[in-house]
């Protein structure tokens, strides 16, 4: 993974980028990661070349690791599980896992409705992924303020396609 540029970002935003890069590099089997705001907007991505323009230019091949597609899925699963938790009256949703034949999807609440989504390969150790996601959430949750979410969203919108550190 090539990390996106963090030039011009606040120290909190750079720290979140570092945490995300560390998550992807340290945990075997992670294919893509997305941090999504409560309103479904992608805030952080393991896909360094993501911009709205590059997403539109990409052929529609389905969610095969693209962080933009992952963000859409994470947002939908988040909404579904929150609705289920309200209907069942069992409190808030902390995490959701979907085990598939050829991979896994993990969704974990961060703060204020923001979500961390991880797409893992079939070979990933689900307990290791969940542990590292919990570490990320513990470190990121208290700094993911509305101002920082706005800064992260703006940095995704203005980042040139294929930008690198």
PDB file of C-alpha atoms in Angstrom:
ATOM      1  CA  UNK A   1       0.000   0.000   0.000  1.00  0.00           C
ATOM      2  CA  UNK A   2       1.215   3.466  -0.805  1.00  0.00           C
ATOM      3  CA  UNK A   3      -0.022   5.989   1.710  1.00  0.00           C
ATOM      4  CA  UNK A   4      -1.812   9.085   0.496  1.00  0.00           C
ATOM      5  CA  UNK A   5      -0.122  12.412   0.872  1.00  0.00           C
ATOM      6  CA  UNK A   6      -0.603  14.037   4.255  1.00  0.00           C
ATOM      7  CA  UNK A   7       1.053  17.330   3.327  1.00  0.00           C
ATOM      8  CA  UNK A   8      -0.901  20.285   4.672  1.00  0.00           C
ATOM      9  CA  UNK A   9      -3.041  18.225   7.044  1.00  0.00           C
ATOM     10  CA  UNK A  10      -3.313  18.808  10.783  1.00  0.00           C
ATOM     11  CA  UNK A  11      -1.313  16.608  13.136  1.00  0.00           C
ATOM     12  CA  UNK A  12      -4.535  14.786  14.124  1.00  0.00           C
ATOM     13  CA  UNK A  13      -5.324  13.996  10.465  1.00  0.00           C
ATOM     14  CA  UNK A  14      -1.732  12.851   9.832  1.00  0.00           C
ATOM     15  CA  UNK A  15      -1.938  10.644  12.927  1.00  0.00           C
ATOM     16  CA  UNK A  16      -5.141   8.992  11.682  1.00  0.00           C
ATOM     17  CA  UNK A  17      -3.523   8.365   8.294  1.00  0.00           C
ATOM     18  CA  UNK A  18      -0.562   6.807  10.093  1.00  0.00           C
ATOM     19  CA  UNK A  19      -2.864   4.607  12.198  1.00  0.00           C
ATOM     20  CA  UNK A  20      -4.695   3.421   9.077  1.00  0.00           C
ATOM     21  CA  UNK A  21      -1.454   2.704   7.205  1.00  0.00           C
ATOM     22  CA  UNK A  22      -0.142   0.833  10.234  1.00  0.00           C
ATOM     23  CA  UNK A  23      -3.331  -1.254  10.440  1.00  0.00           C
ATOM     24  CA  UNK A  24      -3.041  -2.314   6.794  1.00  0.00           C
ATOM     25  CA  UNK A  25       0.695  -3.007   6.931  1.00  0.00           C
ATOM     26  CA  UNK A  26       0.739  -4.820  10.285  1.00  0.00           C
ATOM     27  CA  UNK A  27      -2.208  -7.161   9.869  1.00  0.00           C
ATOM     28  CA  UNK A  28      -1.826  -9.951   7.305  1.00  0.00           C
ATOM     29  CA  UNK A  29      -4.787 -10.495   5.013  1.00  0.00           C
ATOM     30  CA  UNK A  30      -6.289  -7.016   5.073  1.00  0.00           C
ATOM     31  CA  UNK A  31      -7.274  -6.054   1.540  1.00  0.00           C
ATOM     32  CA  UNK A  32      -8.830  -2.634   2.106  1.00  0.00           C
ATOM     33  CA  UNK A  33      -9.877  -0.318   4.906  1.00  0.00           C
ATOM     34  CA  UNK A  34     -12.327   2.564   5.001  1.00  0.00           C
ATOM     35  CA  UNK A  35     -13.367   5.009   7.694  1.00  0.00           C
ATOM     36  CA  UNK A  36     -16.863   6.297   7.043  1.00  0.00           C
ATOM     37  CA  UNK A  37     -18.713   9.206   8.652  1.00  0.00           C
ATOM     38  CA  UNK A  38     -22.173   8.800  10.153  1.00  0.00           C
ATOM     39  CA  UNK A  39     -23.689  10.196   6.949  1.00  0.00           C
ATOM     40  CA  UNK A  40     -21.893   7.611   4.785  1.00  0.00           C
ATOM     41  CA  UNK A  41     -19.042   9.750   3.477  1.00  0.00           C
ATOM     42  CA  UNK A  42     -15.587   8.227   3.062  1.00  0.00           C
ATOM     43  CA  UNK A  43     -13.134   9.936   5.442  1.00  0.00           C
ATOM     44  CA  UNK A  44     -10.031   7.740   5.296  1.00  0.00           C
ATOM     45  CA  UNK A  45      -9.069   5.085   2.816  1.00  0.00           C
ATOM     46  CA  UNK A  46      -6.354   2.504   2.292  1.00  0.00           C
ATOM     47  CA  UNK A  47      -6.705   3.241  -1.437  1.00  0.00           C
ATOM     48  CA  UNK A  48      -4.126   6.001  -2.077  1.00  0.00           C
ATOM     49  CA  UNK A  49      -5.460   6.972  -5.489  1.00  0.00           C
ATOM     50  CA  UNK A  50      -9.084   7.488  -4.524  1.00  0.00           C
ATOM     51  CA  UNK A  51     -10.827  10.633  -5.654  1.00  0.00           C
ATOM     52  CA  UNK A  52     -14.379  11.086  -6.860  1.00  0.00           C
ATOM     53  CA  UNK A  53     -13.031  11.494 -10.415  1.00  0.00           C
ATOM     54  CA  UNK A  54     -10.971   8.286 -10.298  1.00  0.00           C
ATOM     55  CA  UNK A  55     -13.958   6.421  -8.809  1.00  0.00           C
ATOM     56  CA  UNK A  56     -16.162   7.512 -11.707  1.00  0.00           C
ATOM     57  CA  UNK A  57     -13.492   6.543 -14.265  1.00  0.00           C
ATOM     58  CA  UNK A  58     -12.990   3.060 -12.779  1.00  0.00           C
ATOM     59  CA  UNK A  59     -14.845   0.261 -14.529  1.00  0.00           C
ATOM     60  CA  UNK A  60     -17.751  -1.102 -12.481  1.00  0.00           C
ATOM     61  CA  UNK A  61     -16.325  -4.425 -11.268  1.00  0.00           C
ATOM     62  CA  UNK A  62     -17.934  -4.569  -7.840  1.00  0.00           C
ATOM     63  CA  UNK A  63     -16.409  -4.271  -4.382  1.00  0.00           C
ATOM     64  CA  UNK A  64     -13.153  -6.140  -4.936  1.00  0.00           C
ATOM     65  CA  UNK A  65     -11.095  -4.194  -2.400  1.00  0.00           C
ATOM     66  CA  UNK A  66     -11.854  -0.650  -3.489  1.00  0.00           C
ATOM     67  CA  UNK A  67     -12.132   1.514  -0.408  1.00  0.00           C
ATOM     68  CA  UNK A  68     -14.861   3.615  -2.024  1.00  0.00           C
ATOM     69  CA  UNK A  69     -16.974   0.515  -2.582  1.00  0.00           C
ATOM     70  CA  UNK A  70     -16.086  -0.689   0.903  1.00  0.00           C
ATOM     71  CA  UNK A  71     -17.277   2.630   2.340  1.00  0.00           C
ATOM     72  CA  UNK A  72     -20.662   2.166   0.662  1.00  0.00           C
ATOM     73  CA  UNK A  73     -20.987  -1.368   2.033  1.00  0.00           C
ATOM     74  CA  UNK A  74     -19.857  -0.341   5.523  1.00  0.00           C
ATOM     75  CA  UNK A  75     -22.346   2.506   5.608  1.00  0.00           C
ATOM     76  CA  UNK A  76     -25.181   0.196   4.555  1.00  0.00           C
ATOM     77  CA  UNK A  77     -24.274  -2.514   7.062  1.00  0.00           C
ATOM     78  CA  UNK A  78     -23.929   0.132   9.747  1.00  0.00           C
ATOM     79  CA  UNK A  79     -27.421   1.459   9.047  1.00  0.00           C
ATOM     80  CA  UNK A  80     -28.900  -2.036   8.956  1.00  0.00           C
ATOM     81  CA  UNK A  81     -27.344  -3.146  12.243  1.00  0.00           C
ATOM     82  CA  UNK A  82     -28.243   0.090  14.045  1.00  0.00           C
ATOM     83  CA  UNK A  83     -31.841  -0.397  12.913  1.00  0.00           C
ATOM     84  CA  UNK A  84     -31.783  -4.011  14.081  1.00  0.00           C
ATOM     85  CA  UNK A  85     -30.357  -3.027  17.472  1.00  0.00           C
ATOM     86  CA  UNK A  86     -33.093  -0.412  17.930  1.00  0.00           C
ATOM     87  CA  UNK A  87     -35.782  -2.883  16.907  1.00  0.00           C
ATOM     88  CA  UNK A  88     -34.425  -5.556  19.264  1.00  0.00           C
ATOM     89  CA  UNK A  89     -33.811  -2.975  22.029  1.00  0.00           C
ATOM     90  CA  UNK A  90     -30.396  -4.372  22.928  1.00  0.00           C
ATOM     91  CA  UNK A  91     -28.288  -1.202  22.986  1.00  0.00           C
ATOM     92  CA  UNK A  92     -25.796   0.154  20.484  1.00  0.00           C
ATOM     93  CA  UNK A  93     -23.870  -1.864  17.918  1.00  0.00           C
ATOM     94  CA  UNK A  94     -20.165  -2.212  18.696  1.00  0.00           C
ATOM     95  CA  UNK A  95     -19.055  -4.424  15.819  1.00  0.00           C
ATOM     96  CA  UNK A  96     -20.334  -6.596  13.000  1.00  0.00           C
ATOM     97  CA  UNK A  97     -18.581  -9.397  11.169  1.00  0.00           C
ATOM     98  CA  UNK A  98     -19.580 -11.059   7.926  1.00  0.00           C
ATOM     99  CA  UNK A  99     -17.737 -14.292   7.141  1.00  0.00           C
ATOM    100  CA  UNK A 100     -17.824 -15.272   3.472  1.00  0.00           C
ATOM    101  CA  UNK A 101     -16.345 -18.227   1.616  1.00  0.00           C
ATOM    102  CA  UNK A 102     -13.467 -16.173   0.238  1.00  0.00           C
ATOM    103  CA  UNK A 103     -13.074 -13.380   2.749  1.00  0.00           C
ATOM    104  CA  UNK A 104     -14.447 -11.420   5.659  1.00  0.00           C
ATOM    105  CA  UNK A 105     -15.921  -8.019   6.331  1.00  0.00           C
ATOM    106  CA  UNK A 106     -15.567  -6.304   9.673  1.00  0.00           C
ATOM    107  CA  UNK A 107     -17.393  -3.147  10.745  1.00  0.00           C
ATOM    108  CA  UNK A 108     -16.689  -1.436  14.052  1.00  0.00           C
ATOM    109  CA  UNK A 109     -18.162   1.727  15.560  1.00  0.00           C
ATOM    110  CA  UNK A 110     -15.669   4.524  16.168  1.00  0.00           C
ATOM    111  CA  UNK A 111     -17.536   7.541  17.555  1.00  0.00           C
ATOM    112  CA  UNK A 112     -20.534   9.720  16.750  1.00  0.00           C
ATOM    113  CA  UNK A 113     -21.752   7.152  14.219  1.00  0.00           C
ATOM    114  CA  UNK A 114     -18.448   6.935  12.342  1.00  0.00           C
ATOM    115  CA  UNK A 115     -17.430   3.427  11.320  1.00  0.00           C
ATOM    116  CA  UNK A 116     -14.254   1.507  10.556  1.00  0.00           C
ATOM    117  CA  UNK A 117     -14.632  -1.117   7.841  1.00  0.00           C
ATOM    118  CA  UNK A 118     -12.076  -3.775   6.951  1.00  0.00           C
ATOM    119  CA  UNK A 119     -12.219  -6.206   4.041  1.00  0.00           C
ATOM    120  CA  UNK A 120     -10.042  -9.219   4.745  1.00  0.00           C
ATOM    121  CA  UNK A 121      -8.958 -12.186   2.674  1.00  0.00           C
ATOM    122  CA  UNK A 122      -9.983 -15.759   3.452  1.00  0.00           C
ATOM    123  CA  UNK A 123      -6.573 -16.295   5.059  1.00  0.00           C
ATOM    124  CA  UNK A 124      -6.845 -13.458   7.579  1.00  0.00           C
ATOM    125  CA  UNK A 125      -7.107 -14.334  11.245  1.00  0.00           C
ATOM    126  CA  UNK A 126     -10.419 -12.775  12.279  1.00  0.00           C
ATOM    127  CA  UNK A 127      -9.414 -12.396  15.918  1.00  0.00           C
ATOM    128  CA  UNK A 128      -6.205 -10.568  14.974  1.00  0.00           C
ATOM    129  CA  UNK A 129      -8.121  -8.237  12.635  1.00  0.00           C
ATOM    130  CA  UNK A 130     -10.735  -7.524  15.318  1.00  0.00           C
ATOM    131  CA  UNK A 131      -8.029  -6.842  17.915  1.00  0.00           C
ATOM    132  CA  UNK A 132      -6.183  -4.366  15.675  1.00  0.00           C
ATOM    133  CA  UNK A 133      -9.447  -2.694  14.700  1.00  0.00           C
ATOM    134  CA  UNK A 134     -10.244  -2.218  18.396  1.00  0.00           C
ATOM    135  CA  UNK A 135      -6.819  -0.622  18.874  1.00  0.00           C
ATOM    136  CA  UNK A 136      -7.492   1.736  15.946  1.00  0.00           C
ATOM    137  CA  UNK A 137     -10.918   2.664  17.330  1.00  0.00           C
ATOM    138  CA  UNK A 138      -9.468   3.256  20.805  1.00  0.00           C
ATOM    139  CA  UNK A 139      -6.826   5.584  19.403  1.00  0.00           C
ATOM    140  CA  UNK A 140      -8.974   7.341  16.800  1.00  0.00           C
ATOM    141  CA  UNK A 141     -12.318   7.678  18.535  1.00  0.00           C
ATOM    142  CA  UNK A 142     -11.493  10.594  20.815  1.00  0.00           C
ATOM    143  CA  UNK A 143      -9.885  12.715  18.064  1.00  0.00           C
ATOM    144  CA  UNK A 144     -12.472  12.173  15.310  1.00  0.00           C
ATOM    145  CA  UNK A 145     -14.205  15.502  15.902  1.00  0.00           C
ATOM    146  CA  UNK A 146     -16.587  17.175  13.436  1.00  0.00           C
ATOM    147  CA  UNK A 147     -13.744  19.518  12.424  1.00  0.00           C
ATOM    148  CA  UNK A 148     -11.381  16.621  11.745  1.00  0.00           C
ATOM    149  CA  UNK A 149     -14.049  14.716   9.803  1.00  0.00           C
ATOM    150  CA  UNK A 150     -14.544  17.811   7.642  1.00  0.00           C
ATOM    151  CA  UNK A 151     -10.788  18.136   7.067  1.00  0.00           C
ATOM    152  CA  UNK A 152     -10.455  14.464   6.113  1.00  0.00           C
ATOM    153  CA  UNK A 153     -13.412  14.626   3.719  1.00  0.00           C
ATOM    154  CA  UNK A 154     -12.028  17.775   2.087  1.00  0.00           C
ATOM    155  CA  UNK A 155      -8.595  16.169   1.688  1.00  0.00           C
ATOM    156  CA  UNK A 156     -10.185  13.248  -0.205  1.00  0.00           C
ATOM    157  CA  UNK A 157     -12.085  15.608  -2.496  1.00  0.00           C
ATOM    158  CA  UNK A 158      -9.024  17.681  -3.383  1.00  0.00           C
ATOM    159  CA  UNK A 159      -6.369  14.917  -3.570  1.00  0.00           C
ATOM    160  CA  UNK A 160      -5.078  14.377  -7.111  1.00  0.00           C
ATOM    161  CA  UNK A 161      -5.537  10.841  -8.444  1.00  0.00           C
ATOM    162  CA  UNK A 162      -2.525   8.646  -7.701  1.00  0.00           C
ATOM    163  CA  UNK A 163      -1.039  11.083  -5.201  1.00  0.00           C
ATOM    164  CA  UNK A 164       1.614   9.628  -2.957  1.00  0.00           C
ATOM    165  CA  UNK A 165       3.572  10.611   0.084  1.00  0.00           C
TER     166      UNK A 165
END
